[in-house]
Short mmCIF file of C-alpha atoms in Angstrom, two decimals:
data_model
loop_
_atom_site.label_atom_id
_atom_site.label_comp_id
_atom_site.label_asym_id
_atom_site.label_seq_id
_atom_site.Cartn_x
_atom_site.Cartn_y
_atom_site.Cartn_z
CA UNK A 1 0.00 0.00 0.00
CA UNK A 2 2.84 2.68 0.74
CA UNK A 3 4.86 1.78 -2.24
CA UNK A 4 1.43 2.13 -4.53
CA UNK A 5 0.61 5.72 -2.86
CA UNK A 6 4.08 6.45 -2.89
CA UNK A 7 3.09 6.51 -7.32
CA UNK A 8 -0.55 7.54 -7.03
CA UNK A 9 -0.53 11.20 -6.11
CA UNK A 10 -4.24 10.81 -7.02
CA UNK A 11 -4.49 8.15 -4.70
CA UNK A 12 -3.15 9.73 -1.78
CA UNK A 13 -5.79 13.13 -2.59
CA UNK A 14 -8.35 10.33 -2.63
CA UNK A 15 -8.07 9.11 0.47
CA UNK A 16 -7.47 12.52 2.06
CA UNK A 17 -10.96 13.64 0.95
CA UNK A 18 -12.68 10.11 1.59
CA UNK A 19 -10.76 9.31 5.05
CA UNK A 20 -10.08 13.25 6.04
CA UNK A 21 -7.03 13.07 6.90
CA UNK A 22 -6.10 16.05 5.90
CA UNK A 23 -1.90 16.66 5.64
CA UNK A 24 -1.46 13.23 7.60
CA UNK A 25 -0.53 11.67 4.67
CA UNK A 26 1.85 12.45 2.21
CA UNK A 27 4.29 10.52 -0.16
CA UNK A 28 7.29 11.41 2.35
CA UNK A 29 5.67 10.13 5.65
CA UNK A 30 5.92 6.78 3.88
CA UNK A 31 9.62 7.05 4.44
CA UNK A 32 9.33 7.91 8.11
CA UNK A 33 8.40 5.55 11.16
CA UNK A 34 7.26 8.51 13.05
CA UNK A 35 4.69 9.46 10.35
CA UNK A 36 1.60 9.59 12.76
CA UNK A 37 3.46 11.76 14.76
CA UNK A 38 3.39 14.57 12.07
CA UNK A 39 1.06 18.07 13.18
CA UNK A 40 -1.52 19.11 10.52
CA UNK A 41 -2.77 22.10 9.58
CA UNK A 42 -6.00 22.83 9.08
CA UNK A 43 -7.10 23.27 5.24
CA UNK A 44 -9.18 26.61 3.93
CA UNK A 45 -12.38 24.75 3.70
CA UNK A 46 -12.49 23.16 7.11
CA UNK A 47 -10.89 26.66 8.50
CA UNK A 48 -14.08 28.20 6.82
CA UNK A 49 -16.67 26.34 8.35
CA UNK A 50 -15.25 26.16 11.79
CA UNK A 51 -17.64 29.43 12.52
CA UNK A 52 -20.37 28.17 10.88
CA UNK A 53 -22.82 26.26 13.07
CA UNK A 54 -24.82 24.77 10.14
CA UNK A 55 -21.45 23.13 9.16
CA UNK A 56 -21.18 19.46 7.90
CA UNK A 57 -21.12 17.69 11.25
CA UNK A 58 -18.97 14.89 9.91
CA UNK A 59 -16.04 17.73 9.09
CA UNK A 60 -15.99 18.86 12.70
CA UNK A 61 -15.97 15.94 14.04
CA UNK A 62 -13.23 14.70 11.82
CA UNK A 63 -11.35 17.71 12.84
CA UNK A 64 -11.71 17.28 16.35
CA UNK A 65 -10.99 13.86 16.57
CA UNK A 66 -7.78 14.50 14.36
CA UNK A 67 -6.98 16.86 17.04
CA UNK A 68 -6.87 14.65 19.59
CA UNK A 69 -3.93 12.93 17.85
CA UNK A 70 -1.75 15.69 17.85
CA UNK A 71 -0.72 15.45 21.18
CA UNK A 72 2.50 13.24 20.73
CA UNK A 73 5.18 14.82 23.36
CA UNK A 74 5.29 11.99 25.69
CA UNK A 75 5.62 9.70 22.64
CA UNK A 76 8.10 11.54 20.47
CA UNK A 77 10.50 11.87 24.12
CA UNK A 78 10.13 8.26 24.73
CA UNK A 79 10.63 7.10 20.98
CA UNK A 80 13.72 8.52 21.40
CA UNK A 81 14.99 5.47 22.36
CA UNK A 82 17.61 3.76 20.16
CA UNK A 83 15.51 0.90 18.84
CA UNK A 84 18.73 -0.88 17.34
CA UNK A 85 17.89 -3.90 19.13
CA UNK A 86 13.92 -4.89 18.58
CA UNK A 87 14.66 -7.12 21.18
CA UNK A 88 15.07 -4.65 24.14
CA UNK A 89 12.72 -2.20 23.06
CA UNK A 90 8.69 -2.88 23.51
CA UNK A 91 6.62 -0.53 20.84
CA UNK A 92 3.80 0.14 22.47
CA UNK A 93 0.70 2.57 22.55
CA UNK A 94 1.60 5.24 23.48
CA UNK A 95 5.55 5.15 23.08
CA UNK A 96 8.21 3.15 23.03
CA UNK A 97 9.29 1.13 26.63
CA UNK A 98 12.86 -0.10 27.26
CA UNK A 99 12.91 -3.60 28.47
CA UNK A 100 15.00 -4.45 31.46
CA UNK A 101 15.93 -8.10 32.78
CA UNK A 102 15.62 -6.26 36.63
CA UNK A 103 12.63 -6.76 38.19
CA UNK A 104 11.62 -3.22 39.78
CA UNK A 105 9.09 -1.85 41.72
CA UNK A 106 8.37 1.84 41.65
CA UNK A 107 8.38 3.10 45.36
CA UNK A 108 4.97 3.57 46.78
CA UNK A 109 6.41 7.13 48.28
CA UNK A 110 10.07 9.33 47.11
CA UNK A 111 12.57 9.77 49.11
CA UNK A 112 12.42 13.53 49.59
CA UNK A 113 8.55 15.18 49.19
CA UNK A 114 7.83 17.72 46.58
CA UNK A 115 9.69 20.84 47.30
CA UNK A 116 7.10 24.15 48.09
CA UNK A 117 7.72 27.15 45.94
CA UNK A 118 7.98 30.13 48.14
CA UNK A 119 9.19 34.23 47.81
CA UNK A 120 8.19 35.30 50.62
CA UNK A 121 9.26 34.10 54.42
CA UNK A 122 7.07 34.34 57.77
CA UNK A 123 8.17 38.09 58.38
CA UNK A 124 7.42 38.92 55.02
CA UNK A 125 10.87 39.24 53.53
CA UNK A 126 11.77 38.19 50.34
CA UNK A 127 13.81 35.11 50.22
CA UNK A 128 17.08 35.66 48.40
CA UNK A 129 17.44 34.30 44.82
CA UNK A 130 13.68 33.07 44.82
CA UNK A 131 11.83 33.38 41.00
CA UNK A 132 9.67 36.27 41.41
CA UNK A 133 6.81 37.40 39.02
CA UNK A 134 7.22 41.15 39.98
CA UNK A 135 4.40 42.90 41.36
CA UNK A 136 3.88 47.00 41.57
CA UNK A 137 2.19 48.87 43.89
CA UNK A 138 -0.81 49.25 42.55
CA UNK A 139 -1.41 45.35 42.04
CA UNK A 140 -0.07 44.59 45.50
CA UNK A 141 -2.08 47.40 47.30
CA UNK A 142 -5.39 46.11 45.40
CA UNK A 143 -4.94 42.45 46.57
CA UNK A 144 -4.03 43.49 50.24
CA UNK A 145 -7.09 45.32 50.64
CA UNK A 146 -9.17 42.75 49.11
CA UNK A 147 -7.61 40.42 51.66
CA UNK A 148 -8.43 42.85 54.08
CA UNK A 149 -12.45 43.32 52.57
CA UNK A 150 -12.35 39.49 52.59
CA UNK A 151 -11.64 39.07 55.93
CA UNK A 152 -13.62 41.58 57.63
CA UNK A 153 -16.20 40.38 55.37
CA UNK A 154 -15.90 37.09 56.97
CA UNK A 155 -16.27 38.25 60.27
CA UNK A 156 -19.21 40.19 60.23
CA UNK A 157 -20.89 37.56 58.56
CA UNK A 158 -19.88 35.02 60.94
CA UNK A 159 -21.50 36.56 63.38
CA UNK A 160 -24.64 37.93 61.92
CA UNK A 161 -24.99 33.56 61.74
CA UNK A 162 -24.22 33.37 65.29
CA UNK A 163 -26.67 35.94 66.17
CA UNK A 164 -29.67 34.09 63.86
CA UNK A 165 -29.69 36.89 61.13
CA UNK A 166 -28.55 34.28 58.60
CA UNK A 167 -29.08 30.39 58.40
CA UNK A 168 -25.32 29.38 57.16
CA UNK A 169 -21.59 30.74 56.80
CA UNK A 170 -18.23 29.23 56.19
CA UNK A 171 -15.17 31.63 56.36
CA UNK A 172 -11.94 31.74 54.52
CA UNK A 173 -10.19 32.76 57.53
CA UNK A 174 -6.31 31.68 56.82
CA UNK A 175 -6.99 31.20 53.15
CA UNK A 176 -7.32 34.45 52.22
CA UNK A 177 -4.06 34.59 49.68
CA UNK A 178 -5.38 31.79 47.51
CA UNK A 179 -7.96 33.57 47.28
CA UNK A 180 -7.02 36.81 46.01
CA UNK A 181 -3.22 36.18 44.42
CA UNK A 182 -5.06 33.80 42.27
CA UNK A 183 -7.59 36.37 41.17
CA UNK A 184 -5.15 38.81 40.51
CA UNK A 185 -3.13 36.64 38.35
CA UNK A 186 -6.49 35.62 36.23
CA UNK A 187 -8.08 37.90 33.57
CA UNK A 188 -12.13 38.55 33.37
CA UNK A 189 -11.78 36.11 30.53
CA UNK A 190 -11.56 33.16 32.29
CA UNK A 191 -14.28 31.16 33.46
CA UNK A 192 -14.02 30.54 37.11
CA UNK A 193 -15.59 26.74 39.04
CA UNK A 194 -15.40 27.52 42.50
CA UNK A 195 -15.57 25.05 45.76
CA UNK A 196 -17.29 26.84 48.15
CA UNK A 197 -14.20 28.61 50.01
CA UNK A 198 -13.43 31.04 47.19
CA UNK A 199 -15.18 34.52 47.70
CA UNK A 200 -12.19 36.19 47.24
CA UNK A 201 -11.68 35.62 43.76
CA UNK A 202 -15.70 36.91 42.84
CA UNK A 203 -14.74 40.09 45.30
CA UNK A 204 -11.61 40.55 43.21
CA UNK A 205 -13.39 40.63 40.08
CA UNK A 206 -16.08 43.25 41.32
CA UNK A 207 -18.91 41.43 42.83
CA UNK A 208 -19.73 43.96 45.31
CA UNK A 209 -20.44 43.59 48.86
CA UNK A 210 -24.09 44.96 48.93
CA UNK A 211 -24.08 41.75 46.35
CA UNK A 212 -22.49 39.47 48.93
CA UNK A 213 -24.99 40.52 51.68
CA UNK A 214 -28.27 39.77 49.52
CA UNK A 215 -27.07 36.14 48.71
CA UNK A 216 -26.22 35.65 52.20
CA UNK A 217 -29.55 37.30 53.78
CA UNK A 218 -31.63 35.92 50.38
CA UNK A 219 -33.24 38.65 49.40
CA UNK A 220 -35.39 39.30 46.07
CA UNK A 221 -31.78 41.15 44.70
CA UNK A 222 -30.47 37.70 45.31
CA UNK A 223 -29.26 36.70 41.65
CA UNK A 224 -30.14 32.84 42.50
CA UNK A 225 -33.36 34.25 43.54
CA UNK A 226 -33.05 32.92 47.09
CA UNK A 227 -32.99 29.05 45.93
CA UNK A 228 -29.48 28.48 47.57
CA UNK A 229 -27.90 28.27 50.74
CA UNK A 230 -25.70 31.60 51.76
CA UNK A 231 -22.13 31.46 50.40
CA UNK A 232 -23.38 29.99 47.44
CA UNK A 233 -22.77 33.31 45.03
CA UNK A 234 -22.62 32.62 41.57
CA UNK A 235 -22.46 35.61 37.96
CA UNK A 236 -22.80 35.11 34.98
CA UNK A 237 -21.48 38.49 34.38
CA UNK A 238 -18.12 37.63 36.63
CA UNK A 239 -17.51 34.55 34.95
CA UNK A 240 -17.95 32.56 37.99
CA UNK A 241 -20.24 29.32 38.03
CA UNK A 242 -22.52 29.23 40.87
CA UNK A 243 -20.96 27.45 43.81
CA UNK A 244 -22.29 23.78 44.49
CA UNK A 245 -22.18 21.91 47.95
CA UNK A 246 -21.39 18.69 46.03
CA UNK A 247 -17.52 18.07 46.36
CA UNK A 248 -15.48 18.16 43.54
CA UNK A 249 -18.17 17.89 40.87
CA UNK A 250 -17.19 21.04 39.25
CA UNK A 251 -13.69 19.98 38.44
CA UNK A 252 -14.82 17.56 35.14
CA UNK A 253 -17.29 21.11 34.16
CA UNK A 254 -13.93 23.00 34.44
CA UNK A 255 -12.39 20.46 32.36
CA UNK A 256 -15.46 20.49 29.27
CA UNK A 257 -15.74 24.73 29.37
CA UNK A 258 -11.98 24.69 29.00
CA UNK A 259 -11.91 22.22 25.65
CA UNK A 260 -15.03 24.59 24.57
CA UNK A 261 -12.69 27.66 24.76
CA UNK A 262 -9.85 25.68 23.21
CA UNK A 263 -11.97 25.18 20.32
CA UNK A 264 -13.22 28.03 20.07
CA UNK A 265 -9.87 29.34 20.56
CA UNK A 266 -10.34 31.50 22.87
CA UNK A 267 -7.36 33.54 24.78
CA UNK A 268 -8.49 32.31 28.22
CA UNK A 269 -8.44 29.21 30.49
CA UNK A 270 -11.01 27.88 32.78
CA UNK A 271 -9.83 27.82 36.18
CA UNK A 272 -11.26 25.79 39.42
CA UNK A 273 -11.07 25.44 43.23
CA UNK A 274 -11.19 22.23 45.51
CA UNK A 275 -10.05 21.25 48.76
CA UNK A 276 -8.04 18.34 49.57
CA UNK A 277 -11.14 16.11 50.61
CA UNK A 278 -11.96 16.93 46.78
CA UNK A 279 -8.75 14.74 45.53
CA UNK A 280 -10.81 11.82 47.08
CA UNK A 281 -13.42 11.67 44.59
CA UNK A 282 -13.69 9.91 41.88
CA UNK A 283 -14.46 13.27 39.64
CA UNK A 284 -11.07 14.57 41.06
CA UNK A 285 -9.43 11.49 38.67
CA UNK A 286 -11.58 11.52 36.12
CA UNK A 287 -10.94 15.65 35.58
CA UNK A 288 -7.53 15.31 35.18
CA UNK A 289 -7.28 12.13 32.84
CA UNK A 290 -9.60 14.15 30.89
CA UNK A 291 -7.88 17.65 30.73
CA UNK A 292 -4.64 15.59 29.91
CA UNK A 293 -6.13 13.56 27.31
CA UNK A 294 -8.00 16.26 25.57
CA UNK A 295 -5.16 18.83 26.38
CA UNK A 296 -7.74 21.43 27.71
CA UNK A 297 -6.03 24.46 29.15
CA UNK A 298 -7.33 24.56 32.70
CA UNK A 299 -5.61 25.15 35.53
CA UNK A 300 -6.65 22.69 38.62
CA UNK A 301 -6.37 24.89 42.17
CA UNK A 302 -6.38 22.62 45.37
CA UNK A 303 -6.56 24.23 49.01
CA UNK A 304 -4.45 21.77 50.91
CA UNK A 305 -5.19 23.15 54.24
CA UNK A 306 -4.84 19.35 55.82
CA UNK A 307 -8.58 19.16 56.84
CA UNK A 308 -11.70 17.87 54.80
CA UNK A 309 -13.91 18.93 57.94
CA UNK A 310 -12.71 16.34 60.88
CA UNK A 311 -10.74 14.20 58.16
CA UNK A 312 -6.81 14.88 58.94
CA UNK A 313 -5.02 14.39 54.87
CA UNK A 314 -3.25 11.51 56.81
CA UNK A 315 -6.64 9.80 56.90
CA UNK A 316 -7.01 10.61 53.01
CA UNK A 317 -3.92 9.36 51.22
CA UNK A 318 -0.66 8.47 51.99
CA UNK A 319 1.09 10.20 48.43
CA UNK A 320 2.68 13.04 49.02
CA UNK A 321 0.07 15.20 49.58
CA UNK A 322 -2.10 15.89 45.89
CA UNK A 323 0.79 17.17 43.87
CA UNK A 324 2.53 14.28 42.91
CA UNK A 325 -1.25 12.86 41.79
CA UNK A 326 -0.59 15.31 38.33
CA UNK A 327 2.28 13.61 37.01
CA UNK A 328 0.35 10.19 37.41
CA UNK A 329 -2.24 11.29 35.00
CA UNK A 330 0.30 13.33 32.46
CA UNK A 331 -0.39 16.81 33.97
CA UNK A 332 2.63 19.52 34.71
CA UNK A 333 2.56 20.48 38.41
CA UNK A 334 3.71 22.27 41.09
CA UNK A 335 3.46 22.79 45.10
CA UNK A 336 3.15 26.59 46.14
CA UNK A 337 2.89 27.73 49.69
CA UNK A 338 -0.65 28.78 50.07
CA UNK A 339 0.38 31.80 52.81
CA UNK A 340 2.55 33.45 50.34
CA UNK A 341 0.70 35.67 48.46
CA UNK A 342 4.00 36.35 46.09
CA UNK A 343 3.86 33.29 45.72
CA UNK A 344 0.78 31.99 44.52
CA UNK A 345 0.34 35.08 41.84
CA UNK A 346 3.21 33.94 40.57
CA UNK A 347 2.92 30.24 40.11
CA UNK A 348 -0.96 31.11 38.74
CA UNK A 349 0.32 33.48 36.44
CA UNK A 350 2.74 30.93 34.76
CA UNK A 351 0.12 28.25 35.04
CA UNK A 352 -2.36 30.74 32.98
CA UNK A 353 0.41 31.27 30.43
CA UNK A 354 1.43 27.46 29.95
CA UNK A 355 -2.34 26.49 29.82
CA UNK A 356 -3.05 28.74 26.95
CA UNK A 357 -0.41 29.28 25.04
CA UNK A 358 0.37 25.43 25.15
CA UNK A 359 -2.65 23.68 25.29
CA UNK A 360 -2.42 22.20 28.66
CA UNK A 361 -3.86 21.25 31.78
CA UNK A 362 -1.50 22.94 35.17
CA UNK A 363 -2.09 21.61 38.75
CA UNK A 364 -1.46 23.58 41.51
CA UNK A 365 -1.60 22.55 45.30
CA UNK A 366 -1.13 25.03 47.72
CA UNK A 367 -0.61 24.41 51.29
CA UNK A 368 -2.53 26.21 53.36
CA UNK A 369 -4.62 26.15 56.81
CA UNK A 370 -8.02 26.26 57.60
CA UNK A 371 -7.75 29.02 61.17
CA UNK A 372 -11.64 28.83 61.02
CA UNK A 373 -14.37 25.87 62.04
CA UNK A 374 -15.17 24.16 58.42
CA UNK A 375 -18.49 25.93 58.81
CA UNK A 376 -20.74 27.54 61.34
CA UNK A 377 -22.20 23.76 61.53
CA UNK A 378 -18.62 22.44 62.66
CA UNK A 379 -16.15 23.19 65.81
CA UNK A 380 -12.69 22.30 64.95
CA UNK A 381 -11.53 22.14 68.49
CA UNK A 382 -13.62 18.84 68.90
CA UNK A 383 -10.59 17.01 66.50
CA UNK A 384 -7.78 19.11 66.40
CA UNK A 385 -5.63 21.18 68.88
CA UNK A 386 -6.04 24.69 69.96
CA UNK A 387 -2.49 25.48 69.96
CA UNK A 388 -2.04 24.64 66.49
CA UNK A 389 -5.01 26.57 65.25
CA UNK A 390 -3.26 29.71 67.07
CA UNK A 391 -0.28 28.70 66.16
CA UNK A 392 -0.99 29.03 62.55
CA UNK A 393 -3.57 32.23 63.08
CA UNK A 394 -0.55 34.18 64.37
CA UNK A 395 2.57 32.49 63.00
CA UNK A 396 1.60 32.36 59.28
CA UNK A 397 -0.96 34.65 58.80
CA UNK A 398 -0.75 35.23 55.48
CA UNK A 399 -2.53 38.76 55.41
CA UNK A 400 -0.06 40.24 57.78
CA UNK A 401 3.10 38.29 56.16
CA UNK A 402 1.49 40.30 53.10
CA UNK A 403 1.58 43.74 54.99
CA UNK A 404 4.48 43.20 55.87
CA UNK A 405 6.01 42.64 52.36
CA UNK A 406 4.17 46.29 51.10
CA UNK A 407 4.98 47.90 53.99
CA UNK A 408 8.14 47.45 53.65
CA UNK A 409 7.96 49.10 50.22
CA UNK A 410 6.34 52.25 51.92
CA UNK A 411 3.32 51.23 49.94
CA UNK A 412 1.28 51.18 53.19
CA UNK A 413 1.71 52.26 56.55
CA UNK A 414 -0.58 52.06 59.87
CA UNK A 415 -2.92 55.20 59.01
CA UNK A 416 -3.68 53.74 55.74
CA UNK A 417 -4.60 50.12 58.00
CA UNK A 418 -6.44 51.75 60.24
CA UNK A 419 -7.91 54.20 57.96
CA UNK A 420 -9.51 50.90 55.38
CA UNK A 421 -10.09 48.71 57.95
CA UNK A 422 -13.01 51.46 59.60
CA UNK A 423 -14.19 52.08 55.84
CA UNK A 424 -14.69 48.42 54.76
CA UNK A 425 -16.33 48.14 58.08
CA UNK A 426 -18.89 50.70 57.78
CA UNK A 427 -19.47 50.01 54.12
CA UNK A 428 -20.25 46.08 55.11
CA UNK A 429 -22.56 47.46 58.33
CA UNK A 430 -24.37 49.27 55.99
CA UNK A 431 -24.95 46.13 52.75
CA UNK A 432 -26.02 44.00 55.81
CA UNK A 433 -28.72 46.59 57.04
CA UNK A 434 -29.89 47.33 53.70
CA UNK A 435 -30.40 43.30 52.82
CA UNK A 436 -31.95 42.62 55.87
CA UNK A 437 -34.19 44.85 55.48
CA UNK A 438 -35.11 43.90 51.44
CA UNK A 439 -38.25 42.19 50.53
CA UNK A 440 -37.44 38.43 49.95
CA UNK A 441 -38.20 36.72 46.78
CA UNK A 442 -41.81 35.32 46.17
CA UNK A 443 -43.39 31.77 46.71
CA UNK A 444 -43.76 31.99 42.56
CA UNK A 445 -39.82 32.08 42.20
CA UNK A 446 -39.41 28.73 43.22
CA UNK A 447 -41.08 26.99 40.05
CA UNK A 448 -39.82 29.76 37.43
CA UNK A 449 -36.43 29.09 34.97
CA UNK A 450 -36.44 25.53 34.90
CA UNK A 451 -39.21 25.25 32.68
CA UNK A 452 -40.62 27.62 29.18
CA UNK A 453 -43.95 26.29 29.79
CA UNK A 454 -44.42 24.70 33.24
CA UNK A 455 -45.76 21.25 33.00
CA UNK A 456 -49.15 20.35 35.32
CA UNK A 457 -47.76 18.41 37.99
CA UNK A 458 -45.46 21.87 38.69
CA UNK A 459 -49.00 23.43 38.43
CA UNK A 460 -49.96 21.16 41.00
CA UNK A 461 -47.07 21.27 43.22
CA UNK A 462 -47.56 25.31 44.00
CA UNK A 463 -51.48 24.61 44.35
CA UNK A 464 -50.06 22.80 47.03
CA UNK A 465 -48.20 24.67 48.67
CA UNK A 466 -49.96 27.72 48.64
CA UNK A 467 -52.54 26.24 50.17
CA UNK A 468 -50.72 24.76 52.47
CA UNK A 469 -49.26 28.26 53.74
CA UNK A 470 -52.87 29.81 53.65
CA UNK A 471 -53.98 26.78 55.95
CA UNK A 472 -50.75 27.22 58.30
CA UNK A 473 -49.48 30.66 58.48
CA UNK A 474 -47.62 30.44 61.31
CA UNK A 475 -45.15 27.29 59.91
CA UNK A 476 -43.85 29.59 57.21
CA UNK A 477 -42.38 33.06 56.90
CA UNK A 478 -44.29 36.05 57.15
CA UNK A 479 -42.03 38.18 54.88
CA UNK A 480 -42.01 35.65 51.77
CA UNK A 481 -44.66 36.95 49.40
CA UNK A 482 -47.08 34.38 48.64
#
């Protein structure tokens, strides 16, 4: 067959119509055994209808599923190998393996864990020769009041729950650099799939806090129209997909949005959030095969902060930590320590830049600490010390590590502290009075946007209900319109 299209140009034009496979073939690639290997470039016809939804579905399809073959890196480093001797090398799917008469196990664990990149140390000073993505004033200022919104933001909250005002709350307290480095080192343009311990980065994009306060107090100016639980904020106009209390589900959406911009070749990534408990389920896996496989440019964020509620990480896994879990599945990775602020913009800022520009998935795990209770349904003294809860609160803080970094710049200085700190305050007083006071959404809300037409039993179902209310007043709440 080669040596007959090797004389058949008309052959070979044949098949590339019939078969669409486009430059894959040629009379040359005959002469190579890396032929498959070969990128292809998309022809003027194909390239036309790319943007035209009414497009031959059997062209698109052919294009995309050529696409998944160009991802040969892995293959063309291990086909390196000199393949004198058939007999010692195995090729294989996938690449080519060296045989070896030494039977070998790989270690279950290495013999040093995963080093932690790191610019900044616990006072705040920058560690000498450490790779710095440079930061001016203006950036750093921004984040460290945002850090400083975030966590006042978190205490008044907090104890508007205690006090009844709200039903639910769950702080950031001690995570409040992932939070807002990460933002800063994101554009508007990429879609955001949060956990449910990532405010920060919907603050840093503009969300405002009169915003925050009517999700949290569910108020008809709630976006989600009061149908979820506070803390679970969600735009469309942010970019961020409404939080879900299911863990880890979001990581295989993050995955599919970020192939859809890759088609559409977009210049942005999709970008999303889970905790360590997250690496425990079996979407956690199936996300990253995927991303690697399809070479989607998302960049996986995990909070390491060593508790999934009561679960201590040693309970969870015994890897070293969720790092090492990327190069398992064919994903680039790296450990960052989640208190350094410096740090984390910079790691997420190359991550952004390798996703897009190269087509690939980044994972990123960032050690951290939870200072807060998991929730205001949890107390985290019942399985784990005080002392190391304070320890961390006041040891590596990574707000004040932060201050202490700008300051140090004369970029901020005690008056300015003082002077936001009272502001933000007042300003978060005042969103909290105002939702409080709002009217809350109607009964009617609760059966709209699912369906154009409702059908009857839905019909039935707020009969039902309404009724139920008129006969029992005092069971629901006065202020919900009915």
């Amino acid at each position: 067959m080669a040596l007959c299209m090797k004389k058949s140009p008309k052959l070979i034009n044949h098949l590339k119509y019939r078969m669409c496979l486009f430059d894959m073939i040629t009379p040359s690639s005959w002469n190579s055994t890396s032929s498959h290997h070969q990128e292809f470039p998309v022809t003027a016809p194909i390239a036309h209808n790319l943007g035209n939804p009414d497009a031959d579905l059997s062209v698109k399809a052919t294009l995309f599923s050529a696409c998944r073959f160009k991802s040969t890196k892995p293959e063309k480093q291990l086909n390196s190998l000199n393949d004198a001797d058939d007999n010692k090398i195995l090729d294989f799917p996938g690449g080519k393996v060296r045989f070896s008469p030494k039977m070998t196990f790989i270690s279950e664990s290495p013999e040093e864990r995963t080093q932690c990149y790191r610019v900044l140390d616990d006072n705040g000073q920058l560690i000498l020769g450490s790779n710095l993505v440079q930061v001016g004033e203006e950036l750093a200022v921004k984040m460290y009041n945002d850090m400083i919104t975030l966590q006042t933001m978190d205490t008044l909250f907090y104890e508007a729950q205690r006090q009844g005002r709200i039903s639910f709350y769950l702080t950031t307290i001690g995570e409040e650099a992932i939070n807002i480095a990460t933002a800063a080192a994101l554009t508007a343009d990429d879609h955001v799939f949060p956990q449910y311990r990532e405010p920060g980065v919907l603050l840093w994009r503009g969300f405002t806090l009169q915003e925050f306060a009517n999700q949290c107090f569910v108020n008809k100016a709630d976006h989600g129209k009061g149908r979820q639980m506070p803390i679970h904020y969600g735009s469309n106009k942010h970019n961020y997909f409404t939080v879900s209390s299911t863990i880890a589900t979001q990581l295989p959406h993050a995955v599919g949005a970020a192939y859809a911009l890759k088609m559409d070749r977009k210049d942005a990534c999709a970008v999303t959030y889970f905790g360590d408990g997250g690496s425990s389920e079996g979407d956690f896996h199936a996300a990253l095969n995927f991303a690697a496989v399809l070479e989607a440019p998302v960049i996986f964020i995990c909070r390491n902060n060593g508790w999934a509620i009561s679960t201590p990480t040693s309970d969870q896994f015994r890897s070293d930590g969720v790092v090492v879990r990327g190069s398992a599945y064919g994903v680039r990775s790296i450990r960052v320590d989640g208190n350094d602020a410096l740090a984390i913009y910079g790691a997420v800022h190359a991550a952004r830049k390798m996703a897009i520009t190269e087509h690939r998935p980044i994972l990123i795990e960032a050690l951290t600490y939870r200072v807060g209770h998991h929730s205001t349904s949890d107390d985290s003294t019942k399985y784990r010390p005080v002392d190391e809860i304070e320890w961390w609160k006041l040891a590596r803080d990574p707000v004040s590590r932060f201050r202490k970094w700008i300051e140090s710049n004369d970029w901020w200085s005690s008056e300015a502290e003082s002077e936001f700190r009272s502001s933000v305050r007042q300003q978060l007083l005042h969103a909290i009075q105002v939702a409080e006071k709002a009217e809350k959404p109607p009964v009617a809300d609760i059966f709209t946007d699912v369906y154009d037409v409702p059908p009857s039993n839905l019909h039935e179902q707020e009969k039902l209900l309404r009724e139920a209310i008129r006969r029992h007043p005092r069971d629901y709440p006065s202020d919900v319109p009915a």
